Tab-separated table of C-alpha atoms (C1' of nucleotides) in Angstrom:
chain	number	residue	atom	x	y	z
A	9	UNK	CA	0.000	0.000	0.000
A	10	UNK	CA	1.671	3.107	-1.472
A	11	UNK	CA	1.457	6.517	1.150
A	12	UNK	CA	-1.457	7.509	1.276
A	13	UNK	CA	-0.806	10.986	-0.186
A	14	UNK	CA	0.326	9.295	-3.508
A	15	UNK	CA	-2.725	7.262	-3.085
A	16	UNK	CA	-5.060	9.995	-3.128
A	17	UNK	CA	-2.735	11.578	-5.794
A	18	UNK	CA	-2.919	8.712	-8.082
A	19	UNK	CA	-7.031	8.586	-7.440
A	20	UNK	CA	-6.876	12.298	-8.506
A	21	UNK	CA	-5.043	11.337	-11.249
A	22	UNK	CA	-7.101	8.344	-12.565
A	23	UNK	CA	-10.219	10.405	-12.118
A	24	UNK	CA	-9.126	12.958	-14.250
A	25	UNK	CA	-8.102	10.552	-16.849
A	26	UNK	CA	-11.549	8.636	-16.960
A	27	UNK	CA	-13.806	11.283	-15.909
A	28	UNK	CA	-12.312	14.605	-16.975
A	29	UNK	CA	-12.327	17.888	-15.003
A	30	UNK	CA	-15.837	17.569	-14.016
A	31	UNK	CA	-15.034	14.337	-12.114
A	32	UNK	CA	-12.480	15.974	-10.312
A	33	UNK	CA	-14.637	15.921	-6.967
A	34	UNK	CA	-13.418	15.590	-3.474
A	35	UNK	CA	-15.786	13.344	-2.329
A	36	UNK	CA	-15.165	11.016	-5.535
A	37	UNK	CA	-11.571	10.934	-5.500
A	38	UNK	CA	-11.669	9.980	-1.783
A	39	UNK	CA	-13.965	7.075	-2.341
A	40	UNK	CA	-11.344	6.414	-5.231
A	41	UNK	CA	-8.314	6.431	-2.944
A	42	UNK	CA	-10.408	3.996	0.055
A	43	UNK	CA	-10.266	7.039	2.110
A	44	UNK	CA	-13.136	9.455	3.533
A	45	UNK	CA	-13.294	13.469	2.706
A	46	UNK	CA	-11.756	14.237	6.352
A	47	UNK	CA	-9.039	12.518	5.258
A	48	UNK	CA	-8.508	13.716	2.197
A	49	UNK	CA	-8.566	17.143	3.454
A	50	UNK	CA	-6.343	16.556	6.228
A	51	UNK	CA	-3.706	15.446	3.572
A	52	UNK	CA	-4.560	18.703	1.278
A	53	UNK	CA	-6.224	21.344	2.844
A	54	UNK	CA	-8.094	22.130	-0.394
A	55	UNK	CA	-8.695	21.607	-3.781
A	56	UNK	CA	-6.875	23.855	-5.378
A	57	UNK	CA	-3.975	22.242	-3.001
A	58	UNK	CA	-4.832	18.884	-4.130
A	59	UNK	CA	-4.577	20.216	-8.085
A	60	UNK	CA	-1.329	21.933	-6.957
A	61	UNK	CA	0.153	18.410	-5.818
A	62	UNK	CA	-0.895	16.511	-8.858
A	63	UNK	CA	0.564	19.221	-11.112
A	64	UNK	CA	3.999	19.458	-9.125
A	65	UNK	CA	3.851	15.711	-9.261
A	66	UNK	CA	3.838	15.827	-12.869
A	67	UNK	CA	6.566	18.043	-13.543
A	68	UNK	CA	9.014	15.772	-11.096
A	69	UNK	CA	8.204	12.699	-13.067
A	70	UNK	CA	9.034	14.844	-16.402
A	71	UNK	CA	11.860	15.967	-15.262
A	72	UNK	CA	13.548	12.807	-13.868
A	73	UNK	CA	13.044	11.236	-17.231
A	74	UNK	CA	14.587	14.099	-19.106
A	75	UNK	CA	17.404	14.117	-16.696
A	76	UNK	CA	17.625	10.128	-17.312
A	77	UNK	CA	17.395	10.145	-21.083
A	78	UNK	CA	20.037	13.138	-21.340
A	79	UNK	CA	22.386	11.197	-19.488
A	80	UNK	CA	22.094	8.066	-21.501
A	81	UNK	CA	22.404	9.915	-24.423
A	82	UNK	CA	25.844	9.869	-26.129
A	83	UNK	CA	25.577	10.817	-29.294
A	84	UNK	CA	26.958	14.778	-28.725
A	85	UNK	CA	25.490	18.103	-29.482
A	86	UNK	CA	21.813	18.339	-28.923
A	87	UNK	CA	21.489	16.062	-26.121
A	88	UNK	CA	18.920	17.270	-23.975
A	89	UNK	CA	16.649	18.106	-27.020
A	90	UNK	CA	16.594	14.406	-28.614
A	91	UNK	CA	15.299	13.868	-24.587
A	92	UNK	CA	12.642	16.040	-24.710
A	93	UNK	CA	11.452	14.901	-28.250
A	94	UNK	CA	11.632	11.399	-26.568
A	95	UNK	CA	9.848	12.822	-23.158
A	96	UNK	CA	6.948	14.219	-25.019
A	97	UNK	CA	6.194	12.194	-27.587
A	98	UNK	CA	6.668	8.295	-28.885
A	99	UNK	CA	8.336	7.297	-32.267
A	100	UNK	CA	5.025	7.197	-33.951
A	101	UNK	CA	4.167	10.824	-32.782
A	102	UNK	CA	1.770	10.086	-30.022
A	103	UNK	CA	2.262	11.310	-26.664
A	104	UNK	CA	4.833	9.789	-24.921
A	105	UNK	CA	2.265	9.651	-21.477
A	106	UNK	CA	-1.487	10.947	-20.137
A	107	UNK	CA	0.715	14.379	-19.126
A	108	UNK	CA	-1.354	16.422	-22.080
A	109	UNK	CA	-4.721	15.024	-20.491
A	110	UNK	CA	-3.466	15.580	-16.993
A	111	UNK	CA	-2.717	19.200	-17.874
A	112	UNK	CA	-5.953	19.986	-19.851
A	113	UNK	CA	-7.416	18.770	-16.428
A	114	UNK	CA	-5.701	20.774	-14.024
A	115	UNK	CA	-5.314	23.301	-16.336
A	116	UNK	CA	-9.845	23.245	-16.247
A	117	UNK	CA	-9.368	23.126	-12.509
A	118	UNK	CA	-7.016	25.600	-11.525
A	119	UNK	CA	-7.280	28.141	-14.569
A	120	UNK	CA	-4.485	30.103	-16.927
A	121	UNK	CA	-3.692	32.459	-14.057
A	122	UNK	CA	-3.457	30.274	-10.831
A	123	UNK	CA	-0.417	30.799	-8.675
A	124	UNK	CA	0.428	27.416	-9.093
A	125	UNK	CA	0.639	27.551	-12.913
A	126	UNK	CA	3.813	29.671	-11.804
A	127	UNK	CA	5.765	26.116	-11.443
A	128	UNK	CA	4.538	25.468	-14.770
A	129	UNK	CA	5.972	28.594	-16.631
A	130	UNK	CA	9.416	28.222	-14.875
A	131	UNK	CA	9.520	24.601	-16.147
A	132	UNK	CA	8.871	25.640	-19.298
A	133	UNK	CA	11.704	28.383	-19.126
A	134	UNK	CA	14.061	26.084	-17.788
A	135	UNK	CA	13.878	23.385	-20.434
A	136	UNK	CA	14.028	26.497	-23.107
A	137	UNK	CA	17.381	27.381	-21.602
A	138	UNK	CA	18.866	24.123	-21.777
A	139	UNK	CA	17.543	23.865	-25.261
A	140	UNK	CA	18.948	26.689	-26.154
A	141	UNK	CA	22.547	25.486	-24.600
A	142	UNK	CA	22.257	22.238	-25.973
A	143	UNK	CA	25.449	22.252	-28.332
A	144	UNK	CA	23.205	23.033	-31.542
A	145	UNK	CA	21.680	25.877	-33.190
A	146	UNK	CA	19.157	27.693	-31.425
A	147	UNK	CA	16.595	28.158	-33.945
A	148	UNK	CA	16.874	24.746	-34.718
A	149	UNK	CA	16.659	23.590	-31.136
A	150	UNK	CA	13.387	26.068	-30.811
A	151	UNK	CA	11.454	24.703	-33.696
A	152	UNK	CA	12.014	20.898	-32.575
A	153	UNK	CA	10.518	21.719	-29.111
A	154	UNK	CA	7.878	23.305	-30.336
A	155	UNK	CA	6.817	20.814	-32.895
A	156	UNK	CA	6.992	18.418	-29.895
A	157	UNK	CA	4.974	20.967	-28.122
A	158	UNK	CA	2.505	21.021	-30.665
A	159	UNK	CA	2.193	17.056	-30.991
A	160	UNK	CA	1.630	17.066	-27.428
A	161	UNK	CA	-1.217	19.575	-28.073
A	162	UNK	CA	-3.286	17.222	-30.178
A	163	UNK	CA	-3.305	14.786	-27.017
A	164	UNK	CA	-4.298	18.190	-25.109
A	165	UNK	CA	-7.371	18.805	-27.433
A	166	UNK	CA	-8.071	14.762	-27.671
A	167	UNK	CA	-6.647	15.005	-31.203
A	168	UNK	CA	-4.930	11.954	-32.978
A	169	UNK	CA	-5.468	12.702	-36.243
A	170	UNK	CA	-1.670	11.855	-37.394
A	171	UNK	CA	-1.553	8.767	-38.903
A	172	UNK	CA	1.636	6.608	-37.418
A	173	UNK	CA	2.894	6.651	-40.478
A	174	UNK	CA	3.096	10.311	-41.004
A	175	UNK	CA	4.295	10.541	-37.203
A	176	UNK	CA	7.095	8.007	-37.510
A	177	UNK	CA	8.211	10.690	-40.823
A	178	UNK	CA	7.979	13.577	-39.016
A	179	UNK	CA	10.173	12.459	-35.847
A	180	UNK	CA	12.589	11.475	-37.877
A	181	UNK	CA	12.929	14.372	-39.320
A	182	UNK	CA	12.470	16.194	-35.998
A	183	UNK	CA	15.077	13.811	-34.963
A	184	UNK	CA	17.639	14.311	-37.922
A	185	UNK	CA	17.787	18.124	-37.861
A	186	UNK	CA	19.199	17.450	-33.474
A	187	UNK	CA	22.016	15.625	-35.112
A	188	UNK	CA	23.070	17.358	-38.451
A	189	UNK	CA	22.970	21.148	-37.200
A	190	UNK	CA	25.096	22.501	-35.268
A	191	UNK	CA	25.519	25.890	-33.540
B	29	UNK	CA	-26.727	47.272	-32.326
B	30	UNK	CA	-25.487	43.909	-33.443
B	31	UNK	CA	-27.913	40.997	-33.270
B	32	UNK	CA	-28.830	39.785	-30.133
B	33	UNK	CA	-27.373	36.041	-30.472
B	34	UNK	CA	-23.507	37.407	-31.544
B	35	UNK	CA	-24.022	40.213	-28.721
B	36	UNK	CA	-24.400	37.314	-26.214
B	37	UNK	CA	-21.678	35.519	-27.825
B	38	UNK	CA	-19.141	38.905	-27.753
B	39	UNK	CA	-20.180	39.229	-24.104
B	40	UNK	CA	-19.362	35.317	-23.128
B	41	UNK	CA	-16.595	36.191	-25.043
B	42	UNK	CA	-15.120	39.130	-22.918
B	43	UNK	CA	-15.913	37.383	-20.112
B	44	UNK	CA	-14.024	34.511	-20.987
B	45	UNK	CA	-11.011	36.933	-21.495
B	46	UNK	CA	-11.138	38.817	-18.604
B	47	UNK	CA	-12.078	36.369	-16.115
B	48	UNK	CA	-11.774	32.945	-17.295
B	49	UNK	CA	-13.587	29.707	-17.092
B	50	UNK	CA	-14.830	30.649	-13.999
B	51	UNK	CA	-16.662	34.004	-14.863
B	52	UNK	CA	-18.889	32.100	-17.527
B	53	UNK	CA	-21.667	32.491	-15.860
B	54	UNK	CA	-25.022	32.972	-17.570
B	55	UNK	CA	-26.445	35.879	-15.423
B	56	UNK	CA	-23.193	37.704	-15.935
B	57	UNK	CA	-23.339	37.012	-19.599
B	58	UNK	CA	-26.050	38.589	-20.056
B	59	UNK	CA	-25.318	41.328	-18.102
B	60	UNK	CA	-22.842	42.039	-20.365
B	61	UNK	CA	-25.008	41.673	-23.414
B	62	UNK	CA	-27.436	43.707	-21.192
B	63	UNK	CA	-29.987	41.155	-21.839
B	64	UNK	CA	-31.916	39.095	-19.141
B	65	UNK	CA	-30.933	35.358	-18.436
B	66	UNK	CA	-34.312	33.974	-19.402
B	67	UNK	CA	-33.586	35.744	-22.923
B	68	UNK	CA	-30.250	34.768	-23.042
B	69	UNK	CA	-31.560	30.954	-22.327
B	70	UNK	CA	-34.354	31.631	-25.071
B	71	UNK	CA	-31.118	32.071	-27.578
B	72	UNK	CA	-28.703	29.664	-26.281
B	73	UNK	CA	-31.197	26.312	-24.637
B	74	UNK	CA	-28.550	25.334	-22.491
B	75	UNK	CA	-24.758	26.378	-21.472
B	76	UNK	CA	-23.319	23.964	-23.739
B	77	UNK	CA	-25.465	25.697	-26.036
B	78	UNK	CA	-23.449	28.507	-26.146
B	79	UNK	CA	-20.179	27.414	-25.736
B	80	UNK	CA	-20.905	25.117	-28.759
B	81	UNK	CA	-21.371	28.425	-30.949
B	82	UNK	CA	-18.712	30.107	-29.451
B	83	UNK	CA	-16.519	27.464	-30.622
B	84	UNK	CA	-18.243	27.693	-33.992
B	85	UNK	CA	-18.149	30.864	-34.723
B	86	UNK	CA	-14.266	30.678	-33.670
B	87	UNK	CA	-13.628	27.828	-35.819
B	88	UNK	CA	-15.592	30.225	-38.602
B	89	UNK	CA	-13.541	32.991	-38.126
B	90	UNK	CA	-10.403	30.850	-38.533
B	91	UNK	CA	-11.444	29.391	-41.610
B	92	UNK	CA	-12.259	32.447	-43.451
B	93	UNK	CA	-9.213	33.891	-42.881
B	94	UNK	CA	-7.328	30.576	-43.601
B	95	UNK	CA	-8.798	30.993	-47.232
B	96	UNK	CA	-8.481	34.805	-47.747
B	97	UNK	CA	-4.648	34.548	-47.115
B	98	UNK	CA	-4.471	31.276	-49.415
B	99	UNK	CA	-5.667	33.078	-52.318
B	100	UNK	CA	-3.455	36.227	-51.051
B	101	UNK	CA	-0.958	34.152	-51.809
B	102	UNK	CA	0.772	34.034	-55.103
B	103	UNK	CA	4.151	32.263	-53.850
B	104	UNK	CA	3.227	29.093	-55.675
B	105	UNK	CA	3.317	25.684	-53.600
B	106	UNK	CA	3.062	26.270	-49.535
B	107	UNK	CA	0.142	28.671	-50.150
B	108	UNK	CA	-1.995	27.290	-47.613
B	109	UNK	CA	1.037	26.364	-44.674
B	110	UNK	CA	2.041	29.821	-45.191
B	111	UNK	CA	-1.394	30.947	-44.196
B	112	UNK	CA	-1.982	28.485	-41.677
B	113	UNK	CA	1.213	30.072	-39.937
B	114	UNK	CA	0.292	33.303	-40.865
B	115	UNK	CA	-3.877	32.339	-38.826
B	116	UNK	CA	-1.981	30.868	-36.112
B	117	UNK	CA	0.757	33.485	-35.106
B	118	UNK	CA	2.638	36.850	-35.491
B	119	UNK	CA	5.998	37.221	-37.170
B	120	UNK	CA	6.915	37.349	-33.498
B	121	UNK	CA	6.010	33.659	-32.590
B	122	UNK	CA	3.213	35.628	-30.425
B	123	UNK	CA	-0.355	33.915	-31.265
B	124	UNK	CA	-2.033	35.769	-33.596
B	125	UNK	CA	-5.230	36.552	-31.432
B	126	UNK	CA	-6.886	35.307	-28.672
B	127	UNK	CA	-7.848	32.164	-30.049
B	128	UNK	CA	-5.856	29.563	-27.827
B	129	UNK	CA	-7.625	31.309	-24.959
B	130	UNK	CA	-10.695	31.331	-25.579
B	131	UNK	CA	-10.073	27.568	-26.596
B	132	UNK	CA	-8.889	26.819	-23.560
B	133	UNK	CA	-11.780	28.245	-21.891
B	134	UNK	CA	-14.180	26.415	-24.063
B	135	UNK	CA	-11.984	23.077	-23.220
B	136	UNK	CA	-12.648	24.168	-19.547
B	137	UNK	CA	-15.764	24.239	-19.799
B	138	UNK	CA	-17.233	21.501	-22.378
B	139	UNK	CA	-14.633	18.861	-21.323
B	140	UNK	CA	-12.627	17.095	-23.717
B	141	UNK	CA	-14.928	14.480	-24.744
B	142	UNK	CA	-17.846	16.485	-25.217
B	143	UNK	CA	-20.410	15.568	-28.764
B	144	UNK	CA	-19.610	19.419	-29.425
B	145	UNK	CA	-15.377	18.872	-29.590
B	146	UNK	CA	-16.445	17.293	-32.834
B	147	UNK	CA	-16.034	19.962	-34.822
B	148	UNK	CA	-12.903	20.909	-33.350
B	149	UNK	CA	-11.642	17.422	-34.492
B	150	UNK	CA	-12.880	18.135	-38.034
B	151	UNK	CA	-11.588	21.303	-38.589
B	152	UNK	CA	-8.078	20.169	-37.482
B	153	UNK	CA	-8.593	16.895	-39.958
B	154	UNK	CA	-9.567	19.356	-42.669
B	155	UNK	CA	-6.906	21.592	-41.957
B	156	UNK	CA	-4.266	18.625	-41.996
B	157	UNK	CA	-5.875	17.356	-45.240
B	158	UNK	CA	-5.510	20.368	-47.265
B	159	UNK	CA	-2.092	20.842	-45.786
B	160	UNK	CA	-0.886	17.458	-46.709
B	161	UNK	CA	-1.820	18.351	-50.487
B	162	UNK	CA	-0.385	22.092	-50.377
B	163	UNK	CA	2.503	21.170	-53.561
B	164	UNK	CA	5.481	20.839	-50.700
B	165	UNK	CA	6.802	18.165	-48.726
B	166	UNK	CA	4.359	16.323	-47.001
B	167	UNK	CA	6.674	15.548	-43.607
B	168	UNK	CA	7.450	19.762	-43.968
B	169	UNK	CA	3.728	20.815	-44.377
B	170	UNK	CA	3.526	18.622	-41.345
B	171	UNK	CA	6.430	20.266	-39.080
B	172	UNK	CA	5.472	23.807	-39.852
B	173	UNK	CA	2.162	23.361	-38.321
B	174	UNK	CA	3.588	21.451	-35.603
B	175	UNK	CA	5.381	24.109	-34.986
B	176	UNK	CA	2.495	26.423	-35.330
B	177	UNK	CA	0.439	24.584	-33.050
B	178	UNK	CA	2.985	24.351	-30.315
B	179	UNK	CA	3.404	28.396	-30.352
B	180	UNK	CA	-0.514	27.920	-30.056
B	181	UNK	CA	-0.242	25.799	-27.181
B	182	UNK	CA	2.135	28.573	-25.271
B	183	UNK	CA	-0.667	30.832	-25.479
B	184	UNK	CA	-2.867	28.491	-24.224
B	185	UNK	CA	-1.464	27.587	-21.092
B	186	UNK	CA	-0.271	31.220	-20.508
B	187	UNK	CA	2.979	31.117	-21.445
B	188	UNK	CA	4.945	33.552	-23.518
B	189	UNK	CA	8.412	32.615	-23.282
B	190	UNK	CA	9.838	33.179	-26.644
B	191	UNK	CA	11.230	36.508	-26.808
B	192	UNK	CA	10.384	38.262	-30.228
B	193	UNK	CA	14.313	37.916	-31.644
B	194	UNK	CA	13.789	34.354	-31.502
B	195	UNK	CA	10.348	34.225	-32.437
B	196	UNK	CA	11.066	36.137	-35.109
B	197	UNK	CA	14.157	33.570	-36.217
B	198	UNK	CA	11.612	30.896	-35.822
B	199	UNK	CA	8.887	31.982	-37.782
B	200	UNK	CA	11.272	32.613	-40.716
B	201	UNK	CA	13.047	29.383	-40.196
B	202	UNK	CA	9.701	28.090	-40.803
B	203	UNK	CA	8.239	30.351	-43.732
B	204	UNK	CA	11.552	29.654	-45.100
B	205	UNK	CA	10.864	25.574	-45.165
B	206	UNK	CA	7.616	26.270	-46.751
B	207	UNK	CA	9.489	27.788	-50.090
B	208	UNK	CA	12.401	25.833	-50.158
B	209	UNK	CA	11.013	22.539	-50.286
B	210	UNK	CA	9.041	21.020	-52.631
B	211	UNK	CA	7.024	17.433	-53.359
C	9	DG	C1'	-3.048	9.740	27.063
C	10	DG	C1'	-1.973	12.387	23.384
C	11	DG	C1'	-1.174	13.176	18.790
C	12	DA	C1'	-1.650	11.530	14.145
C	13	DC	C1'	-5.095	10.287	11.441
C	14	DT	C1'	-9.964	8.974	9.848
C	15	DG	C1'	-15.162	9.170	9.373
C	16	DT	C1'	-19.468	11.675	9.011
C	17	DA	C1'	-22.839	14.921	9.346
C	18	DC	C1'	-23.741	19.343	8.102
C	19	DC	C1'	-23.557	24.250	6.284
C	20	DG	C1'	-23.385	27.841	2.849
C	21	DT	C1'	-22.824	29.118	-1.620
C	22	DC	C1'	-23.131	29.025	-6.285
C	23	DC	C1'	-25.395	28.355	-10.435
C	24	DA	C1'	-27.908	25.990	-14.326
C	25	DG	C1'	-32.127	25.466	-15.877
C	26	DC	C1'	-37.239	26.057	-15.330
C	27	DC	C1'	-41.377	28.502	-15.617
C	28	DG	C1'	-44.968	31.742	-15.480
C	29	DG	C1'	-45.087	35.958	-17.026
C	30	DT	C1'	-45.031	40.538	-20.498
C	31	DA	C1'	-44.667	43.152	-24.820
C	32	DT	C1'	-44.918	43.585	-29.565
C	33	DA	C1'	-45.671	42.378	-34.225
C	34	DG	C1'	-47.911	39.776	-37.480
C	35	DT	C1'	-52.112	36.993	-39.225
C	36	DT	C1'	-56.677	35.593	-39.832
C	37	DG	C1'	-61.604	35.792	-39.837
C	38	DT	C1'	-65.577	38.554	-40.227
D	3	DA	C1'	-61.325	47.879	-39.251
D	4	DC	C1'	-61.000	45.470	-35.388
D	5	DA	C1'	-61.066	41.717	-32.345
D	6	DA	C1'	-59.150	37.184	-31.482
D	7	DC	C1'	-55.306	34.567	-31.816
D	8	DT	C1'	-50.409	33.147	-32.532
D	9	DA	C1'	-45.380	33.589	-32.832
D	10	DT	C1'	-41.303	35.731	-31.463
D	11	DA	C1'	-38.396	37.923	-28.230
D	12	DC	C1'	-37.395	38.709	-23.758
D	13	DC	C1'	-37.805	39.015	-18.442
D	14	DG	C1'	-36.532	37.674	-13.614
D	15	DG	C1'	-37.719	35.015	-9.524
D	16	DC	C1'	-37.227	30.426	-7.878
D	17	DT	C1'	-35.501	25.895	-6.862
D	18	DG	C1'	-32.956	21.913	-6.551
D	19	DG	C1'	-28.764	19.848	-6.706
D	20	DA	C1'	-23.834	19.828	-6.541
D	21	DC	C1'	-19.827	20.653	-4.116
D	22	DG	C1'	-16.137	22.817	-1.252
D	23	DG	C1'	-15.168	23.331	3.205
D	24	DT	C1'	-15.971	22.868	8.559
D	25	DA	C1'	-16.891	20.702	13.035
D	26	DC	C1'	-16.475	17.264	15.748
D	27	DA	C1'	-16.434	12.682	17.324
D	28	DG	C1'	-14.198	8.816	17.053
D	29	DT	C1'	-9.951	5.306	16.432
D	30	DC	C1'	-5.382	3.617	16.316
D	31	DC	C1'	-0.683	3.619	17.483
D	32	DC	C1'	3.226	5.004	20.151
DNA sequence: GGGACTGTACCGTCCAGCCGGTATAGTTGT
DNA sequence: ACAACTATACCGGCTGGACGGTACAGTCCC
């Protein structure tokens, strides 16, 4: 039996996937985690603190594997940016995880201009900087991220419509330009 | 004075701007469209109701202009992915209007799965369709508006990190794929 | 026995949708 | 020409349910 924060984190989480934002209720995602209301609240003292713990949650597990798959990486220049491609999105072009449907969720929940979004904005900055350090050019290093950034949009908007052929060809690509450019 | 039904819309609008998912609430709509609740529910039957044509008359909008700049266009091949860049952003990377957040307000609100993200799913699939057969590389047409649609997604989730030098390198990094390439 | 933790009953608020109106403009019958 | 009737547009009070949060009474473990 996991801690029971990650348990009611993990009910959050599955309720979100299955039920979207509207099944993001307290007394649901209690009954989800085997748990009353009391105790969810006495774990997070509200919603909006519940939300905040999912997102932070999210942005660990992101990070970790970026960190991992940078590391493992030895082919040179442009390192961290073949990890992010590989973070965000699969071979075929799908995202890599439920992080786009996670987001759209707390995104619902919490709204564009939440405190807590502020973790989300300085996540983004940080993995632009190290993009932008990354050995190749900058512009290059830029439009790769954001075409993973836009891939990972489809999953936001529950769009799939890229064929796997068509994804397969265009991470290729995505992943050719990280290796022949350089700064 | 504009008719009634787009007045209610341009108020659900502005409130959707100004205070997010949360401030779409019917009596304030139609406050705004200084207009009584039970006539804004004689317009609109339900809240769905209106977000649905919100959504509609976005994805309208977007079209029209989609096909105005594609017959601006006399650069040969790439008409259409130039204007699909052009619809989505500025020659700053900046998106091009407020659509990303009004879509993420409509996302808020409707859910991901709702009968009315439909259209949404069609209009990307037409979009794709008519990009795929634009005269230039397939996998290209395809990163451009990858790329598009990930500038797209900054907007959405409030974020704004590009600053306009590289934007600007970006966007022409992209316009420039759309020329050079061909079938 | 005390603190960490859990269960439950309850409160207050918010808000979508309903419904019984009103006003005005057309239409029809005579 | 005018009364009776209908359709369209709009009004605003009400209600019922959902849900976040609180209060408090346990229970379990050290």
């Amino acid at each position: 039996m996991p801690d029971t924060r990650d348990r009611i984190l993990n009910a959050a989480e599955a309720r979100l996937l299955s039920e979207g934002p509207g099944g993001l209720v307290l007394e649901a995602i209690a009954a989800e985690a085997a748990i009353s209301k009391g105790g969810l609240l006495y774990h997070f003292a509200s919603k909006e603190a519940l939300v905040a713990g999912l997102c932070e949650r999210m942005l660990q597990g992101f990070d970790e594997r970026l960190e991992t798959l940078t590391e493992a990486d030895d082919r040179g220049p442009g390192a961290f940016t073949r990890a992010y491609l590989a973070t965000t999105v699969t071979a075929e072009g799908k995202p890599a995880d439920n992080s786009a449907r996670l987001m759209a969720g707390i995104l619902a929940t919490l709204g564009r201009d939440s405190t807590h979004m502020v973790q989300l904005r300085e996540a983004f900055a940080r993995w632009h900087a190290r993009l932008a350090a990354d050995g190749i050019d900058e512009t290059t290093a830029t439009l790769v991220r954001l075409a993973a950034d836009g891939l990972w949009l489809s999953a936001l908007l529950g769009l799939n419509e890229l064929d796997p052929t068509a994804g397969r060809e265009a991470l290729a690509a995505l992943h050719e330009l990280t290796c022949t450019e350089d700064a």
